[in-house]
Amino acid sequence: MLIALGVTGGIGAYKAVEVARGLQKRGHDVVAVMTAAAARFVGPITFEAITRRRVVLDQFEPGANAGIEHIALASTIDLLLVAPATANAIGKLANGIADDALTTLYVATRAPVLLAPSMNSQMFAHEAVRKNLDALAARGVRFVEPGEGYLACGWIGKGRLAEPEEIVAAAESILQPAGPLRGRRVLVTAGPTLEDIDPVRFIGNRSSGRMGFAIAAEAARRGAEVALVAGPTAIPPPPVGEVVRVRSAAEMHREVLARADDADVVIMAAAVADYAPAGPAGQKMAKTDGPITLALRPTPDILAELGNRRVAAGRGPVLVGFAAETGDLLARAAAKRARKRADLIVANDVSRSDAGFDVDSNEVTIIGPDGAAPLPLQGKDRVAAAILDRVERMLAGTPATSPQPFVEPDRG
Ligand code: PMT
């Protein structure tokens, strides 16, 4: 595959050299397209030596297909990857400004586009940048989220260019969509929800997002078009088709319901709050001497609502829920499957220190129409693969992207 590697002028530009090498090691052909600012951070000769191709620096360079190189390249590349993508470059791409070889290539190509943003954390959080990122996401552009930590500018926060291996893996997942879930739409939820008590306090839980992220990544690897609705997490989500960030159960409810009708499969791994403060205080609540009582109201049960909608319609996506329990695991999980009218429930004993919340491993039992299948303790990526194997069997023989006939689970 031919990949145009756009390099813009940020300190992460040196890591783009490793990205180019990583892509080549996986058999891809890379052509570097550098902005003038990028060339001040890393010499074009470095990319030329590594890619063994002329580096595209100037769209009007004489003697090199002058003026039309971006068009020739636009129709031959399989992916445009920009790493690092600075706030300036993101702004230009979002607004269709084509004033150099890279930004012109973006406007001219119909190849998938993957951006790895990198900038100061304040810049990354700025409303103007967020709006530009949202506009690009709405256009189908995908992202490798920046990492957190010390930034070159001396700040600590989110904005550091993702690691080269992560960027290469994201590019690969876009370039190799063939797989058993090709043509299927999979909607996954992950992470916690946070329910505000007042402007500075909230009720949350220990979900890290790892389980849901592993499912989303595995579904994408199998060729599915993945939408991931995720609560606030410290770890970045995988680069899947659509990542929607939410905070509360109400927001997750809205975003999941907006997408569920188009999905072949919905997998709810998020730890959604069951209750939220009845009326969050507008001001920080003052400390009092005595105990206080917090009034809570139940949140919408998203999984149960999807289950009920399926019953009403007689068809709907394959529905997979999780059951996080600290006792009487299988009986409680089976009861949840029946009550929420899910096809599969993944029973998760969260009282253990090596399974469930905020660890890399998990031990679950998948409960379906044909009984309970216990799985060994293993990495969450393996658990995700086992769940999707099971989902694939349920989808077998049904056409892609169409609702499945619904068979009511045994509610006994
Ligand atoms: O994120 P990690 O750190 O990797 O941890 C993974 C996990 C422990 C969060 C995950 O494996 C897990 O068990 N997720 C479900 C947590 C949960 O909320 O379980 P529950 O038994 O309370 O809910 C049952 C099901 O209903 C879940 O699919 C949940 O997403 C859904 N639900 C719950 C409440 C609500 N208001 N709406 C819902 O849709």
Short mmCIF file of C-alpha atoms and ligand atoms in Angstrom, two decimals:
data_model
loop_
_atom_site.label_atom_id
_atom_site.label_comp_id
_atom_site.label_asym_id
_atom_site.label_seq_id
_atom_site.Cartn_x
_atom_site.Cartn_y
_atom_site.Cartn_z
CA MET A 1 0.00 0.00 0.00
CA LEU A 2 1.17 3.56 -0.68
CA ILE A 3 0.94 5.88 2.30
CA ALA A 4 1.46 9.64 2.17
CA LEU A 5 3.02 10.58 5.49
CA GLY A 6 2.28 14.22 6.18
CA VAL A 7 4.72 15.81 8.61
CA THR A 8 3.89 19.21 10.08
CA GLY A 9 5.95 21.57 12.21
CA GLY A 10 5.88 20.25 15.73
CA ILE A 11 8.49 18.79 18.05
CA GLY A 12 6.94 15.32 17.43
CA ALA A 13 8.22 15.53 13.83
CA TYR A 14 11.27 13.48 14.83
CA LYS A 15 8.96 10.60 15.78
CA ALA A 16 7.55 10.63 12.22
CA VAL A 17 10.85 9.08 11.12
CA GLU A 18 10.04 6.04 13.29
CA VAL A 19 6.50 6.00 11.93
CA ALA A 20 7.88 5.86 8.38
CA ARG A 21 10.18 2.98 9.33
CA GLY A 22 7.38 1.12 11.09
CA LEU A 23 5.13 1.38 8.04
CA GLN A 24 7.92 0.19 5.77
CA LYS A 25 8.67 -2.79 8.03
CA ARG A 26 5.07 -3.83 7.49
CA GLY A 27 5.57 -3.73 3.75
CA HIS A 28 4.10 -0.32 2.92
CA ASP A 29 5.55 2.22 0.55
CA VAL A 30 5.83 5.66 2.15
CA VAL A 31 6.08 9.09 0.57
CA ALA A 32 6.77 11.95 2.96
CA VAL A 33 4.96 15.24 2.44
CA MET A 34 6.47 17.91 4.65
CA THR A 35 5.36 21.42 5.47
CA ALA A 36 7.97 24.19 5.51
CA ALA A 37 7.75 24.30 9.32
CA ALA A 38 8.33 20.52 9.58
CA ALA A 39 11.51 20.88 7.54
CA ARG A 40 12.84 23.19 10.29
CA PHE A 41 12.48 20.36 12.85
CA VAL A 42 13.75 17.42 10.75
CA GLY A 43 15.72 17.57 7.53
CA PRO A 44 13.85 16.28 4.46
CA ILE A 45 16.97 14.31 3.59
CA THR A 46 16.27 12.04 6.59
CA PHE A 47 12.88 11.07 5.17
CA GLU A 48 14.32 10.77 1.68
CA ALA A 49 16.98 8.33 2.91
CA ILE A 50 14.46 6.23 4.79
CA THR A 51 11.61 6.20 2.30
CA ARG A 52 13.90 6.12 -0.75
CA ARG A 53 11.50 8.55 -2.37
CA ARG A 54 11.70 12.22 -3.14
CA VAL A 55 10.13 14.19 -0.32
CA VAL A 56 7.24 16.41 -1.38
CA LEU A 57 7.90 19.88 0.00
CA ASP A 58 6.55 22.31 -2.49
CA GLN A 59 3.54 21.87 -4.72
CA PHE A 60 5.04 24.20 -7.28
CA GLU A 61 8.55 22.75 -7.28
CA PRO A 62 9.95 22.99 -10.85
CA GLY A 63 10.89 19.78 -12.59
CA ALA A 64 8.88 17.56 -10.32
CA ASN A 65 5.49 17.33 -11.94
CA ALA A 66 5.16 20.99 -11.02
CA GLY A 67 1.77 22.09 -9.86
CA ILE A 68 0.05 18.74 -10.27
CA GLU A 69 2.06 16.41 -8.04
CA HIS A 70 -0.54 16.70 -5.30
CA ILE A 71 -3.21 15.57 -7.77
CA ALA A 72 -1.14 12.64 -9.06
CA LEU A 73 -0.38 11.57 -5.50
CA ALA A 74 -3.97 12.17 -4.39
CA SER A 75 -5.31 9.47 -6.69
CA THR A 76 -2.59 6.89 -5.99
CA ILE A 77 -2.27 6.85 -2.19
CA ASP A 78 -4.19 4.36 -0.04
CA LEU A 79 -3.95 6.50 3.08
CA LEU A 80 -3.02 10.04 4.07
CA LEU A 81 -1.47 9.92 7.54
CA VAL A 82 -0.45 13.19 9.21
CA ALA A 83 1.90 12.75 12.18
CA PRO A 84 2.37 15.05 13.95
CA ALA A 85 -0.68 17.13 13.11
CA THR A 86 -0.27 20.57 14.69
CA ALA A 87 -3.14 22.87 15.69
CA ASN A 88 -2.32 25.00 12.65
CA ALA A 89 -2.47 22.05 10.24
CA ILE A 90 -5.69 20.78 11.85
CA GLY A 91 -7.23 24.22 11.44
CA LYS A 92 -6.31 24.36 7.76
CA LEU A 93 -7.57 20.86 7.04
CA ALA A 94 -10.85 21.50 8.87
CA ASN A 95 -11.44 24.65 6.85
CA GLY A 96 -10.26 23.41 3.47
CA ILE A 97 -7.36 25.84 3.27
CA ALA A 98 -4.98 24.47 0.64
CA ASP A 99 -1.87 26.62 0.74
CA ASP A 100 0.91 24.03 0.60
CA ALA A 101 1.54 20.53 -0.74
CA LEU A 102 0.12 18.72 2.30
CA THR A 103 -3.07 20.71 2.75
CA THR A 104 -3.70 20.62 -0.99
CA LEU A 105 -3.22 16.85 -0.99
CA TYR A 106 -5.83 16.55 1.78
CA VAL A 107 -8.41 18.44 -0.25
CA ALA A 108 -7.57 16.54 -3.44
CA THR A 109 -7.48 12.96 -2.16
CA ARG A 110 -10.37 10.60 -1.49
CA ALA A 111 -8.15 8.16 0.43
CA PRO A 112 -8.89 7.65 4.13
CA VAL A 113 -7.23 10.22 6.38
CA LEU A 114 -5.65 9.57 9.78
CA LEU A 115 -4.34 12.36 11.97
CA ALA A 116 -2.09 12.07 15.02
CA PRO A 117 -2.50 15.45 16.76
CA SER A 118 0.34 16.83 18.84
CA MET A 119 0.46 20.17 20.63
CA ASN A 120 0.50 21.89 23.99
CA SER A 121 -2.30 20.63 26.27
CA GLN A 122 -3.98 24.05 26.52
CA MET A 123 -4.02 24.27 22.75
CA PHE A 124 -5.47 20.75 22.47
CA ALA A 125 -8.27 21.72 24.87
CA HIS A 126 -9.00 25.05 23.14
CA GLU A 127 -12.49 25.38 21.78
CA ALA A 128 -11.24 26.38 18.32
CA VAL A 129 -9.10 23.22 18.07
CA ARG A 130 -11.92 21.02 19.46
CA LYS A 131 -14.31 22.46 16.86
CA ASN A 132 -11.84 21.76 14.07
CA LEU A 133 -11.30 18.19 15.31
CA ASP A 134 -15.08 17.65 15.51
CA ALA A 135 -15.52 19.00 11.98
CA LEU A 136 -12.85 16.63 10.67
CA ALA A 137 -14.31 13.67 12.59
CA ALA A 138 -17.75 14.41 11.15
CA ARG A 139 -16.11 14.17 7.70
CA GLY A 140 -14.79 10.70 8.47
CA VAL A 141 -11.22 11.65 9.40
CA ARG A 142 -9.80 9.31 12.05
CA PHE A 143 -7.45 10.12 14.88
CA VAL A 144 -4.74 8.60 17.02
CA GLU A 145 -5.27 10.42 20.31
CA PRO A 146 -2.26 12.18 21.81
CA GLY A 147 -0.74 10.80 24.98
CA GLU A 148 -0.47 12.42 28.39
CA GLY A 149 2.69 13.36 30.25
CA TYR A 150 5.56 15.83 30.09
CA LEU A 151 5.39 17.94 26.95
CA ALA A 152 8.40 19.47 25.24
CA CYS A 153 7.12 22.91 26.29
CA GLY A 154 7.51 21.91 29.95
CA TRP A 155 3.80 21.50 30.66
CA ILE A 156 2.25 18.30 31.88
CA GLY A 157 -0.94 17.19 30.18
CA LYS A 158 -2.49 15.73 27.06
CA GLY A 159 -0.88 16.63 23.78
CA ARG A 160 2.20 14.46 23.28
CA LEU A 161 2.28 12.70 19.91
CA ALA A 162 1.14 9.08 20.26
CA GLU A 163 3.92 6.50 20.16
CA PRO A 164 5.05 5.48 16.64
CA GLU A 165 3.89 1.84 17.13
CA GLU A 166 0.43 3.08 18.05
CA ILE A 167 0.28 5.27 14.95
CA VAL A 168 1.47 2.43 12.72
CA ALA A 169 -1.13 0.07 14.24
CA ALA A 170 -3.86 2.66 13.61
CA ALA A 171 -2.78 3.01 9.99
CA GLU A 172 -2.77 -0.77 9.59
CA SER A 173 -6.26 -1.10 11.01
CA ILE A 174 -7.53 1.32 8.37
CA LEU A 175 -5.62 -0.36 5.55
CA GLN A 176 -6.71 -3.90 6.35
CA PRO A 177 -10.42 -3.73 6.89
CA ALA A 178 -11.06 -7.16 5.35
CA GLY A 179 -12.18 -9.62 7.99
CA PRO A 180 -15.12 -11.62 9.26
CA LEU A 181 -16.98 -8.49 10.44
CA ARG A 182 -16.51 -6.56 7.21
CA GLY A 183 -19.72 -4.70 6.35
CA ARG A 184 -21.01 -4.95 9.92
CA ARG A 185 -21.57 -1.96 12.17
CA VAL A 186 -20.58 -2.52 15.75
CA LEU A 187 -21.46 -0.03 18.50
CA VAL A 188 -19.42 -0.38 21.69
CA THR A 189 -19.63 1.48 25.01
CA ALA A 190 -16.68 1.78 27.38
CA GLY A 191 -15.49 3.46 30.55
CA PRO A 192 -17.36 5.01 33.44
CA THR A 193 -19.98 7.71 33.54
CA LEU A 194 -19.55 10.63 35.94
CA GLU A 195 -22.61 12.13 37.58
CA ASP A 196 -22.14 15.68 38.82
CA ILE A 197 -23.06 16.57 42.39
CA ASP A 198 -21.97 20.21 42.02
CA PRO A 199 -19.47 22.01 39.75
CA VAL A 200 -16.47 20.28 41.37
CA ARG A 201 -17.71 16.92 42.68
CA PHE A 202 -19.14 13.88 40.98
CA ILE A 203 -20.13 10.26 41.53
CA GLY A 204 -18.05 7.90 39.40
CA ASN A 205 -16.65 4.39 39.33
CA ARG A 206 -13.35 2.62 38.67
CA SER A 207 -13.87 1.64 35.03
CA SER A 208 -10.74 2.43 32.99
CA GLY A 209 -12.32 1.78 29.59
CA ARG A 210 -9.85 -1.07 28.87
CA MET A 211 -12.49 -3.78 28.34
CA GLY A 212 -14.64 -1.72 25.97
CA PHE A 213 -11.60 -0.37 24.14
CA ALA A 214 -10.31 -3.92 23.60
CA ILE A 215 -13.67 -4.93 22.10
CA ALA A 216 -13.78 -1.87 19.84
CA ALA A 217 -10.20 -2.45 18.65
CA GLU A 218 -10.82 -6.15 17.97
CA ALA A 219 -14.06 -5.43 16.08
CA ALA A 220 -12.18 -2.90 13.91
CA ARG A 221 -9.39 -5.44 13.34
CA ARG A 222 -12.05 -7.88 12.10
CA GLY A 223 -13.22 -5.32 9.54
CA ALA A 224 -16.28 -3.88 11.32
CA GLU A 225 -17.23 -0.22 11.10
CA VAL A 226 -16.96 0.65 14.76
CA ALA A 227 -18.59 3.44 16.76
CA LEU A 228 -17.26 3.77 20.29
CA VAL A 229 -19.17 5.77 22.91
CA ALA A 230 -16.83 6.27 25.84
CA GLY A 231 -17.03 7.92 29.22
CA PRO A 232 -14.06 9.86 30.64
CA THR A 233 -10.93 7.70 30.73
CA ALA A 234 -7.25 8.33 31.40
CA ILE A 235 -6.15 5.96 28.65
CA PRO A 236 -6.74 6.93 25.01
CA PRO A 237 -9.37 5.08 22.97
CA PRO A 238 -8.27 2.95 20.01
CA PRO A 239 -8.41 4.60 16.57
CA VAL A 240 -11.75 3.20 15.36
CA GLY A 241 -14.17 4.73 12.87
CA GLU A 242 -16.01 6.99 15.30
CA VAL A 243 -15.16 7.87 18.89
CA VAL A 244 -17.80 9.81 20.83
CA ARG A 245 -16.82 11.11 24.24
CA VAL A 246 -19.54 11.49 26.87
CA ARG A 247 -19.56 12.27 30.58
CA SER A 248 -22.86 11.23 32.14
CA ALA A 249 -25.29 8.33 31.81
CA ALA A 250 -27.77 10.75 30.20
CA GLU A 251 -25.21 11.69 27.53
CA MET A 252 -24.30 8.05 26.93
CA HIS A 253 -28.01 7.22 26.63
CA ARG A 254 -28.47 9.95 23.98
CA GLU A 255 -25.40 8.98 21.91
CA VAL A 256 -26.05 5.23 22.02
CA LEU A 257 -29.71 5.57 21.08
CA ALA A 258 -28.78 7.86 18.17
CA ARG A 259 -26.62 5.09 16.70
CA ALA A 260 -28.25 1.82 17.77
CA ASP A 261 -30.77 1.58 14.91
CA ASP A 262 -27.94 1.50 12.35
CA ALA A 263 -25.90 -1.10 14.24
CA ASP A 264 -25.69 -4.84 13.60
CA VAL A 265 -24.24 -5.36 17.06
CA VAL A 266 -24.31 -3.32 20.30
CA ILE A 267 -21.86 -4.27 23.05
CA MET A 268 -22.32 -2.41 26.35
CA ALA A 269 -19.08 -2.75 28.35
CA ALA A 270 -19.43 0.68 29.99
CA ALA A 271 -19.98 0.93 33.72
CA VAL A 272 -23.01 3.21 33.52
CA ALA A 273 -24.11 4.86 36.76
CA ASP A 274 -27.43 3.51 37.98
CA TYR A 275 -28.18 6.70 39.90
CA ALA A 276 -27.36 10.39 39.46
CA PRO A 277 -27.85 13.32 41.83
CA ALA A 278 -31.49 14.40 41.55
CA GLY A 279 -30.60 18.05 41.04
CA PRO A 280 -26.88 18.88 40.76
CA ALA A 281 -26.12 22.07 42.71
CA GLY A 282 -25.23 25.11 40.58
CA GLN A 283 -22.66 26.27 43.14
CA LYS A 284 -20.07 24.30 45.11
CA MET A 285 -21.91 22.84 48.08
CA ALA A 286 -20.68 24.35 51.34
CA LYS A 287 -19.41 22.05 54.09
CA THR A 288 -21.75 21.63 57.06
CA ASP A 289 -21.02 20.22 60.51
CA GLY A 290 -23.48 17.35 60.36
CA PRO A 291 -24.09 14.51 57.88
CA ILE A 292 -25.84 15.40 54.62
CA THR A 293 -28.26 13.44 52.46
CA LEU A 294 -27.86 13.34 48.70
CA ALA A 295 -31.05 12.65 46.74
CA LEU A 296 -30.40 10.35 43.76
CA ARG A 297 -32.63 9.52 40.82
CA PRO A 298 -32.30 6.44 38.63
CA THR A 299 -30.57 6.99 35.27
CA PRO A 300 -32.03 5.60 32.05
CA ASP A 301 -31.15 1.91 31.67
CA ILE A 302 -29.71 2.02 28.15
CA LEU A 303 -29.33 -1.72 27.63
CA ALA A 304 -32.87 -2.43 28.89
CA GLU A 305 -34.25 0.28 26.63
CA LEU A 306 -32.49 -1.22 23.59
CA GLY A 307 -33.83 -4.64 24.62
CA ASN A 308 -37.39 -3.32 24.89
CA ARG A 309 -37.14 -1.49 21.57
CA ARG A 310 -36.08 -4.74 19.95
CA VAL A 311 -39.07 -6.55 21.38
CA ALA A 312 -41.41 -3.82 20.12
CA ALA A 313 -39.85 -3.83 16.63
CA GLY A 314 -39.41 -7.60 16.39
CA ARG A 315 -35.88 -7.00 15.07
CA GLY A 316 -32.76 -5.18 16.11
CA PRO A 317 -29.03 -5.49 16.64
CA VAL A 318 -27.38 -8.39 18.41
CA LEU A 319 -27.32 -7.09 21.97
CA VAL A 320 -24.48 -7.87 24.36
CA GLY A 321 -24.39 -6.58 27.94
CA PHE A 322 -22.01 -7.06 30.83
CA ALA A 323 -22.96 -7.85 34.41
CA ALA A 324 -20.51 -6.59 37.03
CA GLU A 325 -21.21 -8.53 40.22
CA THR A 326 -19.53 -9.09 43.56
CA GLY A 327 -21.53 -12.19 44.56
CA ASP A 328 -23.95 -14.81 43.21
CA LEU A 329 -22.38 -14.08 39.80
CA LEU A 330 -24.07 -16.46 37.41
CA ALA A 331 -27.60 -16.25 38.83
CA ARG A 332 -27.53 -12.45 38.93
CA ALA A 333 -26.02 -12.20 35.45
CA ALA A 334 -28.59 -14.60 33.98
CA ALA A 335 -31.37 -12.57 35.61
CA LYS A 336 -29.91 -9.38 34.07
CA ARG A 337 -29.82 -11.01 30.64
CA ALA A 338 -33.51 -11.87 30.91
CA ARG A 339 -34.56 -8.53 32.45
CA LYS A 340 -32.65 -6.44 29.87
CA ARG A 341 -33.58 -8.77 26.99
CA ALA A 342 -29.98 -9.12 25.80
CA ASP A 343 -28.70 -11.95 23.60
CA LEU A 344 -25.50 -12.36 25.55
CA ILE A 345 -24.45 -11.25 29.02
CA VAL A 346 -20.79 -11.27 29.97
CA ALA A 347 -20.72 -12.11 33.68
CA ASN A 348 -17.84 -10.36 35.40
CA ASP A 349 -16.82 -11.05 39.01
CA VAL A 350 -15.51 -7.60 39.94
CA SER A 351 -14.58 -8.50 43.52
CA ARG A 352 -11.26 -9.95 42.29
CA SER A 353 -8.08 -7.94 42.02
CA ASP A 354 -6.98 -9.59 38.74
CA ALA A 355 -10.28 -9.19 36.86
CA GLY A 356 -12.88 -6.54 36.16
CA PHE A 357 -12.15 -2.89 36.85
CA ASP A 358 -8.90 -1.15 35.92
CA VAL A 359 -6.68 -4.16 35.21
CA ASP A 360 -5.43 -5.61 31.92
CA SER A 361 -6.85 -9.09 32.55
CA ASN A 362 -10.37 -10.41 32.99
CA GLU A 363 -12.14 -13.67 33.73
CA VAL A 364 -15.71 -13.84 32.50
CA THR A 365 -18.51 -16.26 31.72
CA ILE A 366 -20.52 -15.60 28.56
CA ILE A 367 -24.18 -16.42 29.13
CA GLY A 368 -26.28 -16.88 25.99
CA PRO A 369 -29.36 -18.70 24.77
CA ASP A 370 -27.45 -21.99 24.82
CA GLY A 371 -26.13 -21.71 28.37
CA ALA A 372 -23.05 -20.40 30.16
CA ALA A 373 -19.49 -20.64 28.76
CA PRO A 374 -16.77 -19.87 31.34
CA LEU A 375 -13.50 -18.42 29.98
CA PRO A 376 -10.10 -18.57 31.70
CA LEU A 377 -8.33 -15.56 33.22
CA GLN A 378 -6.66 -13.84 30.24
CA GLY A 379 -5.86 -10.46 28.72
CA LYS A 380 -8.82 -8.22 27.90
CA ASP A 381 -7.83 -8.43 24.21
CA ARG A 382 -8.41 -12.22 24.36
CA VAL A 383 -11.70 -11.77 26.20
CA ALA A 384 -12.76 -9.30 23.49
CA ALA A 385 -11.86 -11.85 20.81
CA ALA A 386 -13.92 -14.56 22.55
CA ILE A 387 -16.96 -12.26 22.82
CA LEU A 388 -16.69 -11.34 19.14
CA ASP A 389 -16.29 -15.02 18.14
CA ARG A 390 -19.60 -15.61 19.87
CA VAL A 391 -21.19 -12.57 18.19
CA GLU A 392 -19.94 -13.72 14.79
CA ARG A 393 -21.69 -17.07 15.28
CA MET A 394 -24.93 -15.21 16.05
CA LEU A 395 -24.55 -13.07 12.91
CA ALA A 396 -23.67 -16.02 10.66
CA GLY A 397 -25.98 -16.38 7.70
CA THR A 398 -27.61 -12.97 8.09
CA PRO A 399 -26.94 -10.18 5.60
CA ALA A 400 -24.59 -7.35 6.57
CA THR A 401 -25.94 -4.13 8.10
CA SER A 402 -29.50 -5.29 8.55
CA PRO A 403 -31.35 -5.80 11.80
CA GLN A 404 -31.44 -9.33 13.14
CA PRO A 405 -34.72 -11.17 13.76
CA PHE A 406 -35.25 -11.00 17.49
CA VAL A 407 -35.73 -14.12 19.62
CA GLU A 408 -36.86 -13.29 23.15
CA PRO A 409 -34.46 -14.67 25.79
CA ASP A 410 -35.87 -17.09 28.32
CA ARG A 411 -37.09 -14.76 31.10
CA GLY A 412 -37.68 -17.56 33.60
O1 PMT B 1 -13.27 -0.48 32.03
P1 PMT B 1 -12.45 -1.55 32.69
O2 PMT B 1 -11.56 -0.99 33.77
O3 PMT B 1 -11.72 -2.39 31.70
O4 PMT B 1 -13.46 -2.50 33.47
C1 PMT B 1 -14.32 -3.34 32.77
C2 PMT B 1 -15.70 -3.45 33.42
C3 PMT B 1 -15.57 -4.11 34.79
C4 PMT B 1 -16.32 -2.05 33.58
C5 PMT B 1 -16.58 -4.31 32.44
O5 PMT B 1 -15.99 -5.57 32.28
C6 PMT B 1 -18.00 -4.48 32.96
O6 PMT B 1 -18.30 -5.35 33.73
N1 PMT B 1 -18.91 -3.58 32.50
C7 PMT B 1 -20.28 -3.45 32.98
C8 PMT B 1 -20.34 -2.65 34.23
C9 PMT B 1 -21.76 -2.44 34.70
O7 PMT B 1 -22.25 -1.32 34.73
O8 PMT B 1 -22.42 -3.53 35.02
P2 PMT B 1 -23.95 -3.58 35.56
O9 PMT B 1 -24.15 -4.97 35.99
O10 PMT B 1 -24.16 -2.47 36.54
O11 PMT B 1 -24.83 -3.25 34.26
C10 PMT B 1 -25.35 -4.28 33.43
C11 PMT B 1 -25.37 -3.83 31.98
O12 PMT B 1 -26.31 -2.76 31.82
C12 PMT B 1 -24.05 -3.33 31.46
O13 PMT B 1 -23.90 -3.77 30.14
C13 PMT B 1 -24.20 -1.81 31.51
O14 PMT B 1 -23.44 -1.18 30.50
C14 PMT B 1 -25.69 -1.65 31.26
N2 PMT B 1 -26.29 -0.45 31.90
C15 PMT B 1 -26.20 -0.27 33.25
C16 PMT B 1 -26.82 0.85 33.82
C17 PMT B 1 -27.51 1.76 33.00
N3 PMT B 1 -28.11 2.84 33.49
N4 PMT B 1 -27.59 1.54 31.66
C18 PMT B 1 -26.98 0.44 31.12
O15 PMT B 1 -27.06 0.25 29.89
#
